[in-house]
Tab-separated table of C-alpha atoms in Angstrom:
chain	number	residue	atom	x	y	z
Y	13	UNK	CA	75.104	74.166	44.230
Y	14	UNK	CA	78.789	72.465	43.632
Y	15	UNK	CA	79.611	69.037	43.309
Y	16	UNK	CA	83.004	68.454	43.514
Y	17	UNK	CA	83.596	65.278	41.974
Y	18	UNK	CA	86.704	64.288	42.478
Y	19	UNK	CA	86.405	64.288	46.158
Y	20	UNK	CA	82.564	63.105	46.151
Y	21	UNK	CA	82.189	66.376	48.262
Y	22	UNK	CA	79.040	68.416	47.749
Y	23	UNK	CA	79.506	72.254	48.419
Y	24	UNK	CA	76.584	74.457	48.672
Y	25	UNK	CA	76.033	78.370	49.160
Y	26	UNK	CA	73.666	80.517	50.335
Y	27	UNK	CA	70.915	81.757	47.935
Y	28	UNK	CA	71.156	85.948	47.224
Y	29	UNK	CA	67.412	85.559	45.464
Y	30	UNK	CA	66.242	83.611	48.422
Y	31	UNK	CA	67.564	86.055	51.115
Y	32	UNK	CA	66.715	89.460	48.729
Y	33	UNK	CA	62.853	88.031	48.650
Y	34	UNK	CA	63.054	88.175	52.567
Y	35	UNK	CA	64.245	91.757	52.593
Y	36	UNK	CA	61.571	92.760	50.226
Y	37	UNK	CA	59.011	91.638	52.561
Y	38	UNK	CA	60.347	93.679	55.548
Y	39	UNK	CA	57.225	94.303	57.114
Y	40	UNK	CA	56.423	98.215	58.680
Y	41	UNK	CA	57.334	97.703	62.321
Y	42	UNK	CA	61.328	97.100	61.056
Y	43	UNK	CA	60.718	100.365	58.598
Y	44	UNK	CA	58.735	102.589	60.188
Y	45	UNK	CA	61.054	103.511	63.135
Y	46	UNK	CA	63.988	104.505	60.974
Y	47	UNK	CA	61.465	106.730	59.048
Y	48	UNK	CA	60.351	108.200	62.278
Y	49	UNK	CA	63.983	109.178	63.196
Y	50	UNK	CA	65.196	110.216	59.900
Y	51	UNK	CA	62.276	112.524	60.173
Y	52	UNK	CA	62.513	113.789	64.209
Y	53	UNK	CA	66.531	113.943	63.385
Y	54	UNK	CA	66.842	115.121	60.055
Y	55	UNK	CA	70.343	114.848	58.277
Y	56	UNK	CA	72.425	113.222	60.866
Y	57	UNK	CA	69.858	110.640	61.170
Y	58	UNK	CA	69.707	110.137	57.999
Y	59	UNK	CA	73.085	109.316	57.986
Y	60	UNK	CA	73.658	107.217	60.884
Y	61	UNK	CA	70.934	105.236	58.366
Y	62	UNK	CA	72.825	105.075	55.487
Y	63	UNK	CA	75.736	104.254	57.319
Y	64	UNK	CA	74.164	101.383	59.093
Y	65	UNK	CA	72.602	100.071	55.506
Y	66	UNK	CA	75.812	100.244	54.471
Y	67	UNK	CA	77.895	98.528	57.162
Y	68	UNK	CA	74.588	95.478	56.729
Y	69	UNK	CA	75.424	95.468	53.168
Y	70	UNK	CA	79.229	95.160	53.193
Y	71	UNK	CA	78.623	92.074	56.087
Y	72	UNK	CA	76.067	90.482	53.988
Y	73	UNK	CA	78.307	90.924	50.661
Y	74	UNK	CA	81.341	88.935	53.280
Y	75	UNK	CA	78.253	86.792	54.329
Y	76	UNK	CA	77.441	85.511	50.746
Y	77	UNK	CA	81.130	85.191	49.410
Y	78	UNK	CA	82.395	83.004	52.358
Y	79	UNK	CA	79.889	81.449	54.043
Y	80	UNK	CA	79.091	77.938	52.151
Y	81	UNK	CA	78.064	74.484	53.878
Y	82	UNK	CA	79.957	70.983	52.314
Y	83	UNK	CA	79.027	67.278	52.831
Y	84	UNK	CA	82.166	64.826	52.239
Y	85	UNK	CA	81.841	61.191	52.364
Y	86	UNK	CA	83.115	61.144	56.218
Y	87	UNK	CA	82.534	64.290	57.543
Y	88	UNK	CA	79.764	67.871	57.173
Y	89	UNK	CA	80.499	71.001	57.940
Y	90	UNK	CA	80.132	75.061	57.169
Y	91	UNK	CA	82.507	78.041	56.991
Y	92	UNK	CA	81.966	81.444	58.305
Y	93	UNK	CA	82.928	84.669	56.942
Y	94	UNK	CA	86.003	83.500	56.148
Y	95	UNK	CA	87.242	80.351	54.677
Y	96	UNK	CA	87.356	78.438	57.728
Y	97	UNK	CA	85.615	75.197	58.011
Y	98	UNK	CA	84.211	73.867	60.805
Y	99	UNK	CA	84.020	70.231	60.367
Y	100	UNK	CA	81.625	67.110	62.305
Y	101	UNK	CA	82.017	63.667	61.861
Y	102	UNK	CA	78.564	62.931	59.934
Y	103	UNK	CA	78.446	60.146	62.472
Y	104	UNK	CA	77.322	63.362	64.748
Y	105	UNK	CA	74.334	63.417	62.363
Y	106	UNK	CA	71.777	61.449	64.174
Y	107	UNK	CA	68.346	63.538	63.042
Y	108	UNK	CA	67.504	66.017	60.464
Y	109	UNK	CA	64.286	67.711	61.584
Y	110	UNK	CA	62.490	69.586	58.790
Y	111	UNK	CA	59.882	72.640	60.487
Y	112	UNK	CA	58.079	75.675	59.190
Y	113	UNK	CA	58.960	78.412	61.828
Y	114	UNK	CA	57.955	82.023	61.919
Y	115	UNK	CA	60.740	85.026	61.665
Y	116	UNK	CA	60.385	86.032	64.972
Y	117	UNK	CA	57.375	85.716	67.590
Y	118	UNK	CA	56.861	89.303	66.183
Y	119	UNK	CA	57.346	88.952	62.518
Y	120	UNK	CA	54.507	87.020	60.831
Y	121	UNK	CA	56.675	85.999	57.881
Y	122	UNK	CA	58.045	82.620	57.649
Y	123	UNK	CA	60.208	80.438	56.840
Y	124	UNK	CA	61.011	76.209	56.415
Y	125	UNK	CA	63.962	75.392	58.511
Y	126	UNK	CA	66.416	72.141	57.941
Y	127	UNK	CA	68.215	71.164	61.003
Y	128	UNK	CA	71.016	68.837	61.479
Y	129	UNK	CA	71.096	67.563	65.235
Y	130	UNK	CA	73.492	65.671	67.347
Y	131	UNK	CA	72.312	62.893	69.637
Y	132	UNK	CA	72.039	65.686	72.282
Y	133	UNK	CA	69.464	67.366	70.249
Y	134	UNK	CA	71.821	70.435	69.274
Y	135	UNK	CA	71.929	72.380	66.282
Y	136	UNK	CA	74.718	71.311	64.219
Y	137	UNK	CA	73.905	73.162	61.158
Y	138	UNK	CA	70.733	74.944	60.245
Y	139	UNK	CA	69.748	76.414	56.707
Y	140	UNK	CA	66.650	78.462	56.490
Y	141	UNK	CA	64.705	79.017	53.384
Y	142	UNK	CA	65.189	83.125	53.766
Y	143	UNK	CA	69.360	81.925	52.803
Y	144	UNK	CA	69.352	78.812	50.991
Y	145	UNK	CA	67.521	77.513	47.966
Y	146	UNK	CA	65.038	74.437	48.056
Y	147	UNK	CA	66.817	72.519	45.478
Y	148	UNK	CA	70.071	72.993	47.812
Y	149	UNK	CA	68.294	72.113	51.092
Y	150	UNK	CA	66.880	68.345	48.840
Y	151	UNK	CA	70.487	67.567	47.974
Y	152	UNK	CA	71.819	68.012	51.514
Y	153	UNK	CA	69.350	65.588	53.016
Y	154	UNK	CA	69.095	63.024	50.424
Y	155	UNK	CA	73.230	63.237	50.673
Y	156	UNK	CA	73.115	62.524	54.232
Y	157	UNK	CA	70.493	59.468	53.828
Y	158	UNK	CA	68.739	59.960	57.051
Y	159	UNK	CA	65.067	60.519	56.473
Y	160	UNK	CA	63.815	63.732	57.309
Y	161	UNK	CA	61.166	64.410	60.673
Y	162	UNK	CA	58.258	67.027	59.357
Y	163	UNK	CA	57.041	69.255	61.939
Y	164	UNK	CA	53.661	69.213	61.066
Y	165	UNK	CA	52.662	72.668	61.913
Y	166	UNK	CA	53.343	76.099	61.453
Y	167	UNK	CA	54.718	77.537	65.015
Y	168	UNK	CA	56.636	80.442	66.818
Y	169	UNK	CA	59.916	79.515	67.596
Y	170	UNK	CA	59.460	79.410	71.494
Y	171	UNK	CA	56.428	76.916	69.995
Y	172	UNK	CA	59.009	74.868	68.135
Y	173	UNK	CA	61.126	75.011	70.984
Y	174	UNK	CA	58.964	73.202	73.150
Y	175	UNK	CA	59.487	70.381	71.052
Y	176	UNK	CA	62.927	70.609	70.153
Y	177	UNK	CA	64.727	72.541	73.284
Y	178	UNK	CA	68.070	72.603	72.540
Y	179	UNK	CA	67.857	73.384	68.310
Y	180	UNK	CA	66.993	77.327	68.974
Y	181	UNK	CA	69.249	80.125	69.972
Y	182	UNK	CA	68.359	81.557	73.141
Y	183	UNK	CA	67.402	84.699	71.680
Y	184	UNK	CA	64.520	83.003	69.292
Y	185	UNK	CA	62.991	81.107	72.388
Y	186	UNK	CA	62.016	84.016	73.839
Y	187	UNK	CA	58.615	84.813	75.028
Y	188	UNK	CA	56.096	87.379	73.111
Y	189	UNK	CA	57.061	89.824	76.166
Y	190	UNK	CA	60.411	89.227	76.560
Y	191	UNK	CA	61.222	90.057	72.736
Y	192	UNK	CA	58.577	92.881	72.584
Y	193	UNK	CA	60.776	94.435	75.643
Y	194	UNK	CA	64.459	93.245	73.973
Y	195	UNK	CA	63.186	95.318	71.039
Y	196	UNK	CA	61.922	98.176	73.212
Y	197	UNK	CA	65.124	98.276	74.453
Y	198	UNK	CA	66.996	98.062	71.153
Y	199	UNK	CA	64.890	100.891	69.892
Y	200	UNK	CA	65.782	103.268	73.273
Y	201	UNK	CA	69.261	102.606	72.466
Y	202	UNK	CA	69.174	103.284	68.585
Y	203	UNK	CA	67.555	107.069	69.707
Y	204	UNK	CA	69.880	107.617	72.437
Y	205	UNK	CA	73.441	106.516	69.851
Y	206	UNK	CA	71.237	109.212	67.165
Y	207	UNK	CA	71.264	111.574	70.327
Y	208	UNK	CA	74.851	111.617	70.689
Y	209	UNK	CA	75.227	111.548	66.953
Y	210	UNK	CA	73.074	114.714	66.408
Y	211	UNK	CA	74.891	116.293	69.897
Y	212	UNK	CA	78.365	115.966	68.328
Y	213	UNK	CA	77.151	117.587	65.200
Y	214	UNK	CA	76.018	121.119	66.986
């Protein structure tokens, strides 16, 4: 956490320990499919894997030295992967919404989410425990003065979108059968691009 204080402007990134505790808990249904094709494809599929572990870890490197959230005394806003902010009026503020939410409707882990809404109930900024540190979450709401609503249970996120329709991306409402076949579908296409891969090679 920064506090700049000649500007009154508090500036906080995400968390590397925070999001390297998520990875570590991968569970088997993310691992065991890139096992199974290193081991049906051999060396080309093993690296079209280290090539895509690589590409994640030069994004997440760009991820962790730009991205950064900042509270000012009239305005709140984030930057992306570049330097870049994108700036709201805090005015735009009108709820912060504090819920424990799971991964995914397939992943069991989970995480506490803090989300900033507007009046219309969309997400103006979101930080997830998996990225950003408690003590960093605490000093963003007690900054913005605007006491906190507690979901009180752990849900899914179509679950938590029932409540709160327009905080989720569209991808994370999704049903149980809906994301079961998007990741189907995501798997077909990762054997089909190692296909073509292992095609090129002969």
């Amino acid at each position: 956490m920064t506090i700049s204080s000649r500007s009154d402007e508090l500036l906080i990134r995400p968390c590397t320990k925070q999001y390297k505790k998520m990875v570590a808990a991968a569970p088997l249904f993310l691992i065991v499919p890139a096992v199974a094709l290193v081991v049906r494809e051999g060396l080309p599929a093993f690296a079209l894997l280290v090539a895509t572990v690589l590409s994640c870890v030069v994004i997440m490197y760009f991820y962790f030295r730009g991205v950064y959230v900042v509270l000012t005394p009239t305005e709140v806003g984030r930057s992306g992967f570049t330097s870049r902010r994108k700036m709201w009026p805090r005015t735009d503020v009108a709820a912060i919404v504090v819920g424990h939410i799971y991964l995914s409707i397939v992943d069991s882990r989970s995480a506490e989410n803090v989300f900033l809404l507007d009046r219309a109930g969309r997400t103006i900024i979101r930080l997830r425990s998996t990225h950003w540190a408690q003590e960093d979450r605490d000093a963003l709401v007690a900054r913005l003065g605007i006491a906190p609503v507690v979901h009180p249970d752990l849900v899914n996120p179509p679950e938590f979108a029932k409540v709160y329709p327009k905080a989720l991306p569209w991808y994370e409402r999704l049903s149980f059968a809906k994301m079961v076949l998007l990741t189907f579908g995501f798997v077909i296409l990762l054997f089909v691009v190692i296909a073509l891969v292992v095609a090129m090679t002969l």
